[in-house]
Short mmCIF file of C-alpha atoms in Angstrom, two decimals:
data_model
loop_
_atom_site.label_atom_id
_atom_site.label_comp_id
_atom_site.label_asym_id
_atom_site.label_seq_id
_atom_site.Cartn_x
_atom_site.Cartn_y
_atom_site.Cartn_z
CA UNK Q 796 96.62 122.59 115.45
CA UNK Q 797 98.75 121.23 118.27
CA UNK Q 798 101.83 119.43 118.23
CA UNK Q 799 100.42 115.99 118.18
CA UNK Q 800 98.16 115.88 114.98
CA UNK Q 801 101.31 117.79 113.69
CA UNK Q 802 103.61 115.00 114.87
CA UNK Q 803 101.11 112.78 113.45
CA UNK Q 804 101.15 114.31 109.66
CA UNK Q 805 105.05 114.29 109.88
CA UNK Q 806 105.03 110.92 110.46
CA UNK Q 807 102.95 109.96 107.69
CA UNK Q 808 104.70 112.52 105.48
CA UNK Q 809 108.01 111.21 106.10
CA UNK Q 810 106.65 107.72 105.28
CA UNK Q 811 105.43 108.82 102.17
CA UNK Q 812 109.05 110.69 101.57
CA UNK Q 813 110.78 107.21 102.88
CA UNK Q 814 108.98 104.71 100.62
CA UNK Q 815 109.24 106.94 97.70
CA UNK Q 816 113.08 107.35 98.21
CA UNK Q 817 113.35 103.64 98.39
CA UNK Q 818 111.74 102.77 95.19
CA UNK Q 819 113.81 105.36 93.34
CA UNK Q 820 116.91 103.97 94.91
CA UNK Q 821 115.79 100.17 94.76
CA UNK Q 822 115.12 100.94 91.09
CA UNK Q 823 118.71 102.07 90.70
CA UNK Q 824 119.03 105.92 89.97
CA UNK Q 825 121.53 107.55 91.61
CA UNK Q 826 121.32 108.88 95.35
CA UNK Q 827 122.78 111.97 93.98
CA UNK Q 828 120.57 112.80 91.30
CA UNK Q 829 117.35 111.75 93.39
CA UNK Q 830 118.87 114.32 95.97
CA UNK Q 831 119.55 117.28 93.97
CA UNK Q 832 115.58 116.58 92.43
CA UNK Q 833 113.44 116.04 95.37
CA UNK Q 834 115.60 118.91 97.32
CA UNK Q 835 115.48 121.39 94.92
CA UNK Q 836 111.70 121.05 94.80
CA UNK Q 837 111.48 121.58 98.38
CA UNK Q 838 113.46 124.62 97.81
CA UNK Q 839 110.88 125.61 95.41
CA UNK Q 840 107.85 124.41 97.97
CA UNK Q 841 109.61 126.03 100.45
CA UNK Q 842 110.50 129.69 98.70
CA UNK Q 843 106.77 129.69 97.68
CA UNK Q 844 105.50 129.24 101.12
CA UNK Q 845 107.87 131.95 102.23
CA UNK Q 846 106.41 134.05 99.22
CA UNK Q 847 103.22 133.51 99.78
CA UNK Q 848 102.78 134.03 103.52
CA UNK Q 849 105.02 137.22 103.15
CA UNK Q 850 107.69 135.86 105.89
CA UNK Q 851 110.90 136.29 103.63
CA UNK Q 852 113.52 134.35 104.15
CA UNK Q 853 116.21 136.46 106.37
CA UNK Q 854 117.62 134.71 109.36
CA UNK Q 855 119.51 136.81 112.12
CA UNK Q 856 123.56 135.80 111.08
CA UNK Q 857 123.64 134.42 114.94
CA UNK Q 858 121.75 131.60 113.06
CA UNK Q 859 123.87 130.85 110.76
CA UNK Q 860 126.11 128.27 112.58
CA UNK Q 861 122.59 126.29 113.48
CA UNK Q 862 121.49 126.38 109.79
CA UNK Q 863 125.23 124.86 108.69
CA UNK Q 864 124.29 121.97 111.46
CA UNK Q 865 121.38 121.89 110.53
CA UNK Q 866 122.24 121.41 106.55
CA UNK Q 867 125.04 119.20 107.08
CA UNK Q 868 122.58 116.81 109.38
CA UNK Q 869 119.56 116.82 106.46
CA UNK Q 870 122.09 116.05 103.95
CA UNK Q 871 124.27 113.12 106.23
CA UNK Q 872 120.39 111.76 106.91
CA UNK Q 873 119.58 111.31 103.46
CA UNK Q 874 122.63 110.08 102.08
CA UNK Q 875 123.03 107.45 104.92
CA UNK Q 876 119.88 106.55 104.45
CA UNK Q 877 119.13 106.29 100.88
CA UNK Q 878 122.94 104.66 100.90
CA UNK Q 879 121.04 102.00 103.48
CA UNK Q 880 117.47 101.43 101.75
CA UNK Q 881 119.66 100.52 98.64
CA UNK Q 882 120.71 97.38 100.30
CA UNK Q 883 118.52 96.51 103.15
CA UNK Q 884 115.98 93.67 102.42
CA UNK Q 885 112.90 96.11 103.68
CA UNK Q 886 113.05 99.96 103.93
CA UNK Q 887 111.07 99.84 107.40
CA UNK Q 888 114.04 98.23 108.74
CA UNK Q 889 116.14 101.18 107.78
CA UNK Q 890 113.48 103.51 109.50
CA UNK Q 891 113.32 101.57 112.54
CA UNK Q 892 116.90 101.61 112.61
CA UNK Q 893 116.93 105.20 112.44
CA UNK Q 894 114.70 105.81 115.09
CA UNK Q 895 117.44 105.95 117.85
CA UNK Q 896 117.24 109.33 116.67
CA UNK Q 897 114.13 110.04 119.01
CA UNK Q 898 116.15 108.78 122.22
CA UNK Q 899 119.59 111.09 121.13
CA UNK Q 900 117.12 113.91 120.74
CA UNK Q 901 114.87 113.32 124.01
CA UNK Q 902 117.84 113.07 125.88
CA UNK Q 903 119.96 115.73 124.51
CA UNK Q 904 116.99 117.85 125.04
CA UNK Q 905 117.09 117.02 129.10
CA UNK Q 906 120.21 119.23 128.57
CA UNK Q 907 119.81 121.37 125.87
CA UNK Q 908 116.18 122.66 126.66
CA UNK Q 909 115.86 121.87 130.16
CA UNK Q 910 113.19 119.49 128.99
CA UNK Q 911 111.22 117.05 131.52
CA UNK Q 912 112.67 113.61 132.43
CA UNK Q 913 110.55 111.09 134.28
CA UNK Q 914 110.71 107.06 134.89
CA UNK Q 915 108.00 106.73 132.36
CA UNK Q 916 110.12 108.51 129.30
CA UNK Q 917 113.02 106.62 130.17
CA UNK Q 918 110.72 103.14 130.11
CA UNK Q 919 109.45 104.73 126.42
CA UNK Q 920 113.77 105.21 125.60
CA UNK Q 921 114.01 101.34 126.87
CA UNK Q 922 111.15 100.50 124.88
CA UNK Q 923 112.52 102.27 122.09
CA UNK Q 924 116.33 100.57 122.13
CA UNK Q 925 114.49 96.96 122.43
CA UNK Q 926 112.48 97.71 119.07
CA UNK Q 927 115.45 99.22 117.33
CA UNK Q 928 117.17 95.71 118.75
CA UNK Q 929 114.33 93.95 117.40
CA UNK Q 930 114.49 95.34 114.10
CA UNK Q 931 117.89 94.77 113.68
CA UNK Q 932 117.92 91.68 114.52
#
């Protein structure tokens, strides 16, 4: 499958994860304890998967640094945004919010990955920052 059906399921998925969240937290249980429950099952998803496809789950140690940025980033994502849904009047407003992620990582790719730049991305990055403007209006 190529990377834009794939985009396309992680968008729905993380819809599905995002409006979940929200009506555990809008129904009042605790960020922390809907954390530690949906995360440990992914651990368990996860392990299985790793199990089951016979790929381990041994990392080179030069990786370790990326997987502690990595961590700490997952966990600051859900707790600012579960912290967010709790009190925003619609949960898409929080996600839209959130998308100025996809300009910090287009750009930061330019120089990380020697990615492409053209006039047309940076009208989609304008395009972007007037929605996320929109939204938060």
């Amino acid at each position: 499958m190529t990377w834009v059906p794939l985009s396309l399921l992680s968008g729905l998925s993380l819809a599905v994860h995002s409006l979940a969240m929200a009506k555990m937290t809008k129904d009042g249980f605790d960020i922390g304890k809907i954390n530690l429950n949906v995360f440990f099952l992914v651990f368990v998803f996860i392990m299985l998967q790793q199990v089951v496809t016979g790929n381990g789950y041994r990392l080179p140690t030069s990786q370790l640094s990326y997987i502690v940025i990595a961590a700490a980033g997952a966990y600051s994502i859900i707790q600012f945004s579960l912290m967010a849904v709790a009190t925003a009047p619609n949960p898409g407003y929080v996600g839209g919010l959130t998308s100025l992620s996809a300009i910090v990582v287009a750009v930061a790719s330019v120089f990380l990955f020697e990615a492409h730049f053209s006039v047309s991305k940076f009208m989609g990055i304008m395009l972007c920052l007037a929605g996320i403007y929109l939204i938060g209006k």
